[in-house]
Coordinates of C-alpha atoms in Angstrom, one line a residue:
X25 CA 210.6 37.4 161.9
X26 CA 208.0 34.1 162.6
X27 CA 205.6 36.4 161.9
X28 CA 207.2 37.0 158.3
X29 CA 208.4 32.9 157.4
X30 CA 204.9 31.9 158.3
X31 CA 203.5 34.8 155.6
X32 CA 205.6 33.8 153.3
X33 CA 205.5 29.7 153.8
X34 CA 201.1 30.2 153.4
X35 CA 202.1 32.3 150.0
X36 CA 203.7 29.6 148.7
X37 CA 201.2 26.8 149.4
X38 CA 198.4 29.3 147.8
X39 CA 200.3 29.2 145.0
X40 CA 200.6 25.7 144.6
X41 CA 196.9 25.7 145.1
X42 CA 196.1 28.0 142.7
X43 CA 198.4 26.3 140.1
X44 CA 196.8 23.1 140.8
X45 CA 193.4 25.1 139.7
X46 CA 194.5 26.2 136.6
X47 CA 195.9 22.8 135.4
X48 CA 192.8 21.3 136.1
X49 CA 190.5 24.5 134.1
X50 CA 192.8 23.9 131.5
X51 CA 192.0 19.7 131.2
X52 CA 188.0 20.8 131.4
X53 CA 186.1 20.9 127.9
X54 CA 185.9 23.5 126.0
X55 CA 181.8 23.3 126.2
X56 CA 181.1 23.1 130.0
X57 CA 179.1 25.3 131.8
X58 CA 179.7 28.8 133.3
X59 CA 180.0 27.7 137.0
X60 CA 178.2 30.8 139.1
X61 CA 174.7 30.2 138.7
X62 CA 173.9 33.8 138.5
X63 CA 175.7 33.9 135.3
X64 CA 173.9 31.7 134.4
X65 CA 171.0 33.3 135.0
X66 CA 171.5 36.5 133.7
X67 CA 173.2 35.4 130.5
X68 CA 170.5 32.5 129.6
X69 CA 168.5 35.4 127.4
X70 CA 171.5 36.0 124.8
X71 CA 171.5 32.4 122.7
X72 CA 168.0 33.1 121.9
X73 CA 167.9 36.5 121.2
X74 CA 171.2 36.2 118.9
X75 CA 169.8 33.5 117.2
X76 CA 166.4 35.1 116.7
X77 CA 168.3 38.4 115.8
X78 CA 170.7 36.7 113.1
X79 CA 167.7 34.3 111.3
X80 CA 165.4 37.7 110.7
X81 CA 168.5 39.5 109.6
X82 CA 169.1 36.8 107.5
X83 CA 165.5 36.6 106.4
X84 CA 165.5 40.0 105.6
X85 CA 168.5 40.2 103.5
X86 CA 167.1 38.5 100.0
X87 CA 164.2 40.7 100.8
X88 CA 166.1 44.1 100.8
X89 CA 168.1 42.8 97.7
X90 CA 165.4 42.9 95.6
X91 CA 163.3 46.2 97.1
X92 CA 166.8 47.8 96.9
X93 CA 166.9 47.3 93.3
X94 CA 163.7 47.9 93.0
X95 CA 163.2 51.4 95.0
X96 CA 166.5 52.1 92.5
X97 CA 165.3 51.1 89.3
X98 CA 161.6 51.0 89.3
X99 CA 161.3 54.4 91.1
X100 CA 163.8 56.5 89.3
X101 CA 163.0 56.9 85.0
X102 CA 166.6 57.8 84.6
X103 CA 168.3 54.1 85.7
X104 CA 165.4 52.6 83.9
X105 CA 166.2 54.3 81.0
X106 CA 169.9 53.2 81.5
X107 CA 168.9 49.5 82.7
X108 CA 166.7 48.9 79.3
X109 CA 168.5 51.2 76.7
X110 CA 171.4 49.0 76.0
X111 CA 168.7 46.7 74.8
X112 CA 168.4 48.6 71.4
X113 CA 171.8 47.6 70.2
X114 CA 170.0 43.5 70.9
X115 CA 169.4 41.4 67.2
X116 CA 166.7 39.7 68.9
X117 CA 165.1 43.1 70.2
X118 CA 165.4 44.7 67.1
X119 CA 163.8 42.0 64.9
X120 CA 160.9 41.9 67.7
X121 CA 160.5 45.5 67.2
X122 CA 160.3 45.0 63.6
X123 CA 157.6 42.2 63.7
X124 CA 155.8 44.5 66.1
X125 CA 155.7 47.3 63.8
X126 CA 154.5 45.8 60.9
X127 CA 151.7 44.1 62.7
X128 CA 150.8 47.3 63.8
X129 CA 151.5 49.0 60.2
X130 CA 149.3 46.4 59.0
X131 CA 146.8 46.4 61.3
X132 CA 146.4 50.4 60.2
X133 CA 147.0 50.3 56.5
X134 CA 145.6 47.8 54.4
X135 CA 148.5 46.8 51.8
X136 CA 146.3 44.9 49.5
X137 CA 143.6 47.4 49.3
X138 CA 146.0 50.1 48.2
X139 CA 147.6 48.1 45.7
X140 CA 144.4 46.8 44.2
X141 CA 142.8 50.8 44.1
X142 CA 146.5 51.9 42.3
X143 CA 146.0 49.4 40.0
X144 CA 142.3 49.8 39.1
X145 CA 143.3 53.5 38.4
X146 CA 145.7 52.8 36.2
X147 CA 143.1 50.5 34.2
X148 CA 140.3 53.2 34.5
X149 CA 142.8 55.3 32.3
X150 CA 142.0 52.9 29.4
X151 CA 144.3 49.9 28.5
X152 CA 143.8 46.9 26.3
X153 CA 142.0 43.7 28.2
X154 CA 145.1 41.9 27.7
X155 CA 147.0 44.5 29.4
X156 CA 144.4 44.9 32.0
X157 CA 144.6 41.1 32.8
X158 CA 148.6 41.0 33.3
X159 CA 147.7 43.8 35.7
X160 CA 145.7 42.0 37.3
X161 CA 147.8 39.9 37.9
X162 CA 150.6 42.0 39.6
X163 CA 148.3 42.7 42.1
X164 CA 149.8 40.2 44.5
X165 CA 153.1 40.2 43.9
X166 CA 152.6 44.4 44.5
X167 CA 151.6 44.1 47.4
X168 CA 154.0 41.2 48.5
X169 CA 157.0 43.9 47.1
X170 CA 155.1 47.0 49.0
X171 CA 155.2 44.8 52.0
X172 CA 159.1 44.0 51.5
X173 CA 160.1 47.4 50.8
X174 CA 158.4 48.6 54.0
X175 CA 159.9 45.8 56.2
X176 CA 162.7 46.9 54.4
X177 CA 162.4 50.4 55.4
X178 CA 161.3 49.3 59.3
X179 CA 164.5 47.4 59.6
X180 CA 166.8 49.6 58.3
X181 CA 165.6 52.2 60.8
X182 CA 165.7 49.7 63.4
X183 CA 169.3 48.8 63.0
X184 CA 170.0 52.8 62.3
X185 CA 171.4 54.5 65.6
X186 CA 168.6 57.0 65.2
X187 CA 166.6 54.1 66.8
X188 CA 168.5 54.4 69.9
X189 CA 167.3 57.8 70.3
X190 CA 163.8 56.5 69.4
X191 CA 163.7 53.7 71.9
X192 CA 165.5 55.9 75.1
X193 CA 162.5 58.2 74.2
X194 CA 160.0 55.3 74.2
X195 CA 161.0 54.2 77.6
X196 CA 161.2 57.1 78.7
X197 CA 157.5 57.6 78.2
X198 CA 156.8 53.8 79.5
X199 CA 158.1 54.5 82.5
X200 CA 156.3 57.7 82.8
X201 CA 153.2 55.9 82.1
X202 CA 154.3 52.7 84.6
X203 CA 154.7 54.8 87.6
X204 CA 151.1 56.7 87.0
X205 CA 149.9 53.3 86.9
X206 CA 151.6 51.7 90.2
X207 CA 150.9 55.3 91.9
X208 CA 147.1 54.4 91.4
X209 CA 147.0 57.3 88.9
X210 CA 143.8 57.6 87.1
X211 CA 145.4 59.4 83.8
X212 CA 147.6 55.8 83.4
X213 CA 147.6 54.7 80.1
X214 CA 149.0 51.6 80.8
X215 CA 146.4 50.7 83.7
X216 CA 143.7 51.1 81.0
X217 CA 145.2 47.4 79.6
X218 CA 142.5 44.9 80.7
X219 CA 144.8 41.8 80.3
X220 CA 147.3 43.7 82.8
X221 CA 150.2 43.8 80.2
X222 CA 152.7 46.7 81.0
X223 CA 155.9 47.3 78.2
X224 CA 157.1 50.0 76.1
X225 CA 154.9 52.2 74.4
X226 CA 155.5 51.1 70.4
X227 CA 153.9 54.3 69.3
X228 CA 156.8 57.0 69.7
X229 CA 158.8 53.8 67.5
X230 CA 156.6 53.7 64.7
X231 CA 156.0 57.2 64.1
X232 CA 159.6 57.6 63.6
X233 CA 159.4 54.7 61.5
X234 CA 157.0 56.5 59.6
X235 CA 158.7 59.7 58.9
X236 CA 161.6 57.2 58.0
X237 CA 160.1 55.5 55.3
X238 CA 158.9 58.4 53.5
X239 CA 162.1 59.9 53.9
X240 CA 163.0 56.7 52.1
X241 CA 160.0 57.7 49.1
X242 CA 157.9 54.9 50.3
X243 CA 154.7 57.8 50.0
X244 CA 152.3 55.0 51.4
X245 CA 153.6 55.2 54.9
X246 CA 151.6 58.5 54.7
X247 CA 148.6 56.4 55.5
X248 CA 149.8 55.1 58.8
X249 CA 147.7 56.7 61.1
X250 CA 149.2 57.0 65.3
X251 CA 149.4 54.0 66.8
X252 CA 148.5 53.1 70.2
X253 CA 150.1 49.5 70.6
X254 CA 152.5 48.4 73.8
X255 CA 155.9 45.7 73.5
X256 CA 155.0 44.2 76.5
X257 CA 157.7 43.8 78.7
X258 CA 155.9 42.0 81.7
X259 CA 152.0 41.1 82.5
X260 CA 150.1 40.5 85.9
X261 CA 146.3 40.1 85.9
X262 CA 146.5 41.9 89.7
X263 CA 147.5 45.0 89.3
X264 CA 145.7 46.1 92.6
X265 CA 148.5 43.7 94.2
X266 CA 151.7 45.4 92.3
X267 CA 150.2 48.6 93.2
X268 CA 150.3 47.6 97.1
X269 CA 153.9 46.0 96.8
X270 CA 155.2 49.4 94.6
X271 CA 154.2 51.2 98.0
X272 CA 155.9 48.9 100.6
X273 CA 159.1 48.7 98.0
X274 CA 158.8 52.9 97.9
X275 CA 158.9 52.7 101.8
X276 CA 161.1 49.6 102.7
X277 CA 163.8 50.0 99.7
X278 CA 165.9 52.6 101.2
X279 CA 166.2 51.4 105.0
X280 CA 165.8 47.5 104.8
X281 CA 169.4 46.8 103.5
X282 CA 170.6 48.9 106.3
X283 CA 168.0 47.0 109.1
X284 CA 168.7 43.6 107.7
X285 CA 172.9 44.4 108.5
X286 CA 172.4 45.4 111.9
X287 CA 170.0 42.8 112.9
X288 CA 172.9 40.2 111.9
X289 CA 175.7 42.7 113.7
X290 CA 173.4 42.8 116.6
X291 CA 172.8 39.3 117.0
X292 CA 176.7 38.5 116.9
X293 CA 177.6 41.1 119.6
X294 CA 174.7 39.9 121.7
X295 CA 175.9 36.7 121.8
X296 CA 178.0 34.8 124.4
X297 CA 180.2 32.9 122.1
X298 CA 181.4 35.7 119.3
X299 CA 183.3 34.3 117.1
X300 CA 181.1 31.1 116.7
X301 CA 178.3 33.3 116.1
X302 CA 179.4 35.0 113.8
X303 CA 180.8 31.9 111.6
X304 CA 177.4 30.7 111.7
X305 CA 175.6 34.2 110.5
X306 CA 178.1 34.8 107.8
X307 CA 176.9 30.7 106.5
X308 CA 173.5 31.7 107.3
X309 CA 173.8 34.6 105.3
X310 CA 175.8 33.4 102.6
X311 CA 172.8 30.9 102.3
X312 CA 169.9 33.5 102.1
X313 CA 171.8 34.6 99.4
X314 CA 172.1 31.1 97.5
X315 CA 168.5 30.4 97.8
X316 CA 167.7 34.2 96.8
X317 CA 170.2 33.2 93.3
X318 CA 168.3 30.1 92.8
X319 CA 164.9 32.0 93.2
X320 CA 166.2 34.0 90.0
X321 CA 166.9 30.7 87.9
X322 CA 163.4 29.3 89.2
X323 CA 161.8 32.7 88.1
X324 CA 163.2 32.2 84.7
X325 CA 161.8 29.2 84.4
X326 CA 158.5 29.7 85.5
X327 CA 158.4 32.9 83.2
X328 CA 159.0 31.2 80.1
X329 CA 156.3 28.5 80.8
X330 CA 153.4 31.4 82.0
X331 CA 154.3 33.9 79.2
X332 CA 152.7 32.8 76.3
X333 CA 155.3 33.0 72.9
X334 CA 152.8 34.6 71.2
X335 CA 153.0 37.6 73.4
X336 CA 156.9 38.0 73.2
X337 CA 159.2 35.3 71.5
X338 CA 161.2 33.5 74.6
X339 CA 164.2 34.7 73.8
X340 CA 163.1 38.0 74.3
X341 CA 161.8 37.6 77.5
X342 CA 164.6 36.0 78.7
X343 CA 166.5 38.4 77.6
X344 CA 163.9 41.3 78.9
X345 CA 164.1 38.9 82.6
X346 CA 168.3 39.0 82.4
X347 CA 167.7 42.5 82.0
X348 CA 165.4 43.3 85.1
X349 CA 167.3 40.7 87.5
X350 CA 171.0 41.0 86.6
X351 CA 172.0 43.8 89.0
X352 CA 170.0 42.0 91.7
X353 CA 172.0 38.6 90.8
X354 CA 175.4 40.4 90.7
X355 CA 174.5 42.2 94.3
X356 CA 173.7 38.6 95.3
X357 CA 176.5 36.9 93.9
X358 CA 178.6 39.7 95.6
X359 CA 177.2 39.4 99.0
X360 CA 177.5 35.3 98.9
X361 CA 181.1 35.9 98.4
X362 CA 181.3 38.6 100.9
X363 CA 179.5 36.1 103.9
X364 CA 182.0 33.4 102.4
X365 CA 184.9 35.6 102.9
X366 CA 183.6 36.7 106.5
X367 CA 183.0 33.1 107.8
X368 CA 186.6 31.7 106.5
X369 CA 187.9 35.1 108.8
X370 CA 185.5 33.9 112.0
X371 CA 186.5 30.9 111.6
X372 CA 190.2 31.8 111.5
X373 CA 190.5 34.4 114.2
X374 CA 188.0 32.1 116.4
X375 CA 188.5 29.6 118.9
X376 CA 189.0 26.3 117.3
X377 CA 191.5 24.0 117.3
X378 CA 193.1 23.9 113.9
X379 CA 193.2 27.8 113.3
X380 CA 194.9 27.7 117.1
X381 CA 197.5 25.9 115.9
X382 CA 198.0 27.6 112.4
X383 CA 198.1 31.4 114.4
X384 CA 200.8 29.2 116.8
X385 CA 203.1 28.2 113.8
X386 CA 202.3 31.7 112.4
X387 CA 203.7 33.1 115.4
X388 CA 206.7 30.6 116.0
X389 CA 207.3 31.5 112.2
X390 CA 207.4 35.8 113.0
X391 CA 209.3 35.1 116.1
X392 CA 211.9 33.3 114.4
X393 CA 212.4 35.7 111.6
X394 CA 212.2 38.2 114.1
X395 CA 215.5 36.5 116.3
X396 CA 217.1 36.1 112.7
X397 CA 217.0 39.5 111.9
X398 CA 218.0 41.1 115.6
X399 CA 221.1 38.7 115.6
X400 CA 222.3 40.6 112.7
X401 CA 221.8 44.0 114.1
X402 CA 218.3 44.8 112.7
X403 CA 215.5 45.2 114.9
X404 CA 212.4 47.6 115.5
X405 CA 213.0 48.9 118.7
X406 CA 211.1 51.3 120.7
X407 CA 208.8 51.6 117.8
X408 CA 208.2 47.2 117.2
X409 CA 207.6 48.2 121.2
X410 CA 205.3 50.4 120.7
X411 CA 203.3 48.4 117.9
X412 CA 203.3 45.5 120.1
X413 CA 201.4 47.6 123.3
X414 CA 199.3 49.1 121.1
X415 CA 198.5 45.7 118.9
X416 CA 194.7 45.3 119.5
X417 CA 194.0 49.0 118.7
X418 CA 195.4 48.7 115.9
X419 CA 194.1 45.4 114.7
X420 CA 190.9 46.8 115.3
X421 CA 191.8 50.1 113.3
X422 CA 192.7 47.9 110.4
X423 CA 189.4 45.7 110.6
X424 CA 187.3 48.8 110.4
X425 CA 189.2 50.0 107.7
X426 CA 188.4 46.9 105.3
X427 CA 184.7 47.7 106.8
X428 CA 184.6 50.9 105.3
X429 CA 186.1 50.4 102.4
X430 CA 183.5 47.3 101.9
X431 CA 181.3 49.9 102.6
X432 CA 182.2 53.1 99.9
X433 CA 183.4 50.4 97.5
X434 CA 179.7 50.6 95.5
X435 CA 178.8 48.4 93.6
X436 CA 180.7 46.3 95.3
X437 CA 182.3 43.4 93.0
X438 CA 184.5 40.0 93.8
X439 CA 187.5 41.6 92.9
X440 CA 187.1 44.3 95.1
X441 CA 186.4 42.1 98.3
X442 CA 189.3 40.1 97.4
X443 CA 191.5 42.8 97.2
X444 CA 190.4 44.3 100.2
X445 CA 190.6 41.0 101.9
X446 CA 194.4 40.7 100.9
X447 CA 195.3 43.9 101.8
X448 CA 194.3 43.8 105.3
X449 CA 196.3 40.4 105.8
X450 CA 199.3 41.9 104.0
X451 CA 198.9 45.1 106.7
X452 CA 198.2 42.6 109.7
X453 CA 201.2 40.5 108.6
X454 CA 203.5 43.7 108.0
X455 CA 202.0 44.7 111.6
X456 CA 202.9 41.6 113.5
X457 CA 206.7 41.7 111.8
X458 CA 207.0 45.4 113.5
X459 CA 206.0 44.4 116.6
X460 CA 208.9 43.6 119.5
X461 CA 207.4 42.0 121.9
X462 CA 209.2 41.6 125.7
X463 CA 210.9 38.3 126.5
X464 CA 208.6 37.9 129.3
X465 CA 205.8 38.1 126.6
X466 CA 206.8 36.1 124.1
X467 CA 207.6 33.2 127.0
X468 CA 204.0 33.6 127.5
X469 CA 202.7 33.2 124.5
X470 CA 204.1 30.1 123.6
X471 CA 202.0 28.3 126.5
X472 CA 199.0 30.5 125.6
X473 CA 197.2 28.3 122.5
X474 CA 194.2 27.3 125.1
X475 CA 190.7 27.9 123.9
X476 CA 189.2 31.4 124.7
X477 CA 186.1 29.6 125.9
X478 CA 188.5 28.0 128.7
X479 CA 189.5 30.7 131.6
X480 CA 192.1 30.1 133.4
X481 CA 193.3 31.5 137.1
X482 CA 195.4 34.1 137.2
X483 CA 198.2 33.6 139.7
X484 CA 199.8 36.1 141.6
X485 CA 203.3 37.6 140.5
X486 CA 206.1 36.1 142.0
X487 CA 208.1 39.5 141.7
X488 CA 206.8 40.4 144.7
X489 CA 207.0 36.9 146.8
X490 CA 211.0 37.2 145.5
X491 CA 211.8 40.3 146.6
X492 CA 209.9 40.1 150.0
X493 CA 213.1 40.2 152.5
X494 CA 211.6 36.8 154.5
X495 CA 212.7 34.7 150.4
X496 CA 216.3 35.3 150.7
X497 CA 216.7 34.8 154.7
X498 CA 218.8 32.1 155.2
X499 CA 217.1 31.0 158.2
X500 CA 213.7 30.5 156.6
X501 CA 212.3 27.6 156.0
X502 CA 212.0 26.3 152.1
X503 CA 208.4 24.7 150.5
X504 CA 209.4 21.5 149.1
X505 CA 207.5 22.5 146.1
X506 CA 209.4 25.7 144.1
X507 CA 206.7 27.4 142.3

């Protein structure tokens, strides 16, 4: 019986020890150190290699933007085809094209000439000198109306929808012609261009153009022989270089999304402190993203001011520039938002103090409405029970969920991240309404808002200190401190 009161008596006291522990863990900060030095030492690698892990991810990540739309667009005729085509249907395209095809026209057939020999052959056929003299002078103003009615003709066409047709087939051929050139072909048309000017071939446009206008009776388009003139849609004088960087985008495009993503995931799990991790590589991310959207504007910029007007009017190369980089500014745009969206989450779900406090009132909120509706006979039961033991699995079910629709949803757009985003709160919220947890539990958790970052002690259960036979004999001596 000794035996048994001295047992129990050195219980107690641990317990008060112990207690005393935990109180004083609990008053530490948040920040201090891991006190085993061996963990110390074995965890000291995983700062650096998270934070090395997360910067190249997001390095990497403006990088496999653009060699993603690249190994898309630049690599496959069909979406260049459908990237430029709309561009037919553009007023400022389609007068380019029509200035473009009367300088080649007239670079081919020589308006004045024709009109000058048509009208010397009608004065060969005998006519008074007077009449010969008013003749000659309609010379001009013939050619000036020749001119017209053929710029007439051209822009008609152009503004037909049989251009449409014409242009698709023109790019078609382009980009036939673009990828013998970055391939290093040596049958490229395009690489025969000393000035390193690469666009849409014109001549597919104006023989069409041709057959058009003598469909229209203009018989002197007859003359215009094939042309062999390119609407040039960009220009580099190192073609050499483009011809490297077409390889490296053929080889990187596919993968470096993919390698950029896990390098970020990586780093995150890696790391010691999760959820502040990955707050601060969702921001880092979310920057890449802004300086990659700002690198666009700058491009612009710089683009107008190297490309001479003469070569293409600016608002045609902006428009041509929009063009190229608007899928790559959307996918940019839509992964800014999508880092924004993770980092308000981390932050959130993580261990600060003002989300604490909001998942407290949260939960003091649920639990009320939860005693509110089992005082008037409604409650979950077995199955709120069940919810509530199986809570993190499905938690976890419902975060990969959003994951993987993030992940099908493509092209991804705003609206679909913020739907997704409030349906998988709406689910967690229906979720935590379900559960029922035990009175035990929910005692718990209402003294359970400390830090994750701050461990506490786990005491022993007094269940088994209470029902030990030496607690309830009379004869044994009481601690003056009740645990």
């Amino acid at each position: 019986m000794g035996q048994e009161v001295s047992t129990d008596s050195e219980l107690r006291e641990r317990i008060a020890q112990l207690e005393a522990e935990n109180d004083a863990l609990r008053q530490e900060p948040a920040d201090r150190p891991v006190p085993p030095a061996a963990t110390r030492r074995t965890g000291r690698w995983r700062p650096f290699v998270a934070v090395i892990l997360i910067v190249l991810g997001c390095l990497l990540a403006p990088v496999a933007v653009i060699t993603g739309w690249a190994k898309a667009t630049l690599t496959d005729t069909d979406q260049f085809v459908a990237t430029y085509a709309p561009l037919a249907r553009n007023p400022a395209v389609q007068a380019y094209v029509v200035d473009e095809a009367m300088t080649a026209i007239n670079a081919n057939v020589d308006v004045d000439q024709l009109t000058s020999e048509a009208i010397d052959g009608i004065k060969g056929l005998g006519v008074p000198p007077r009449a010969g003299a008013a003749l000659d002078l309609l010379k001009g103003p013939a050619a000036n109306g020749l001119q017209n009615l053929m710029r007439d003709g051209v822009n008609a066409f152009v503004t037909s929808d049989a251009f449409a047709a014409t242009w698709e087939r023109a790019l078609r051929i382009s980009h036939t012609q673009l990828l013998a050139t970055l391939s290093n072909d040596p049958q490229a048309l395009v690489a025969a261009q000393q000035d390193g000017t690469i666009g849409i071939q014109l001549g597919p446009i104006v023989a069409d153009i041709k057959q058009a206008l003598i469909d229209r009776g203009i018989s002197v388009a007859s003359r215009i022989p094939a042309v062999d003139r390119t609407i040039p849609i960009a220009q580099s004088d190192d073609i050499p270089t483009i011809q490297l960087g077409y390889r490296g985008v053929v080889a990187a495009g596919s993968w470096l999304p993919w390698v950029a993503l896990i390098l970020i995931a990586v780093g995150v799990l890696v790391a010691r402190r999760r959820a502040r991790t990955l707050l601060w590589a969702a921001l880092g991310f979310s920057l890449a993203m802004a300086v990659l959207l700002l690198g666009f504007a700058t491009g612009r910029a710089v683009l107008l001011t190297t490309l001479p007007p003469a070569l293409v009017p600016g608002d045609v190369t902006t428009l041509l520039y929009d063009t190229a980089t608007s899928p790559m500014d959307d996918t940019a745009t839509v992964a800014l938002v999508l880092g924004l969206v993770v980092a308000v989450v981390g932050w959130f779900a993580g261990p600060f103090t003002a989300p604490r406090r909001l998942r407290g009132l949260y939960r003091d909120g649920v639990g009320q409405l939860r005693d509110a509706a089992e005082r008037r006979g409604v409650t979950t039961g077995k199955v709120g029970s069940w919810f509530y033991a199986q809570r993190k699995v499905l938690q976890t079910l419902v975060g990969l969920g959003a994951a993987t629709a993030l992940v099908l949803l493509r092209p991804l757009s705003i609206g679909e991240i913020i739907t997704t985003l409030v349906v998988t709160v709406l689910v967690l919220i229906v979720l935590s309404i379900v559960e029922r947890p035990p009175v035990a539990d929910l005692v718990t958790a209402a003294g359970d808002e400390s830090p994750s970052d701050n461990p506490t002690v786990p005491l022993p259960a007094l269940t088994e200190a209470r029902s030990d036979p030496a607690s309830t004999d009379p004869g044994a001596p009481v601690s003056k401190r009740n645990p």
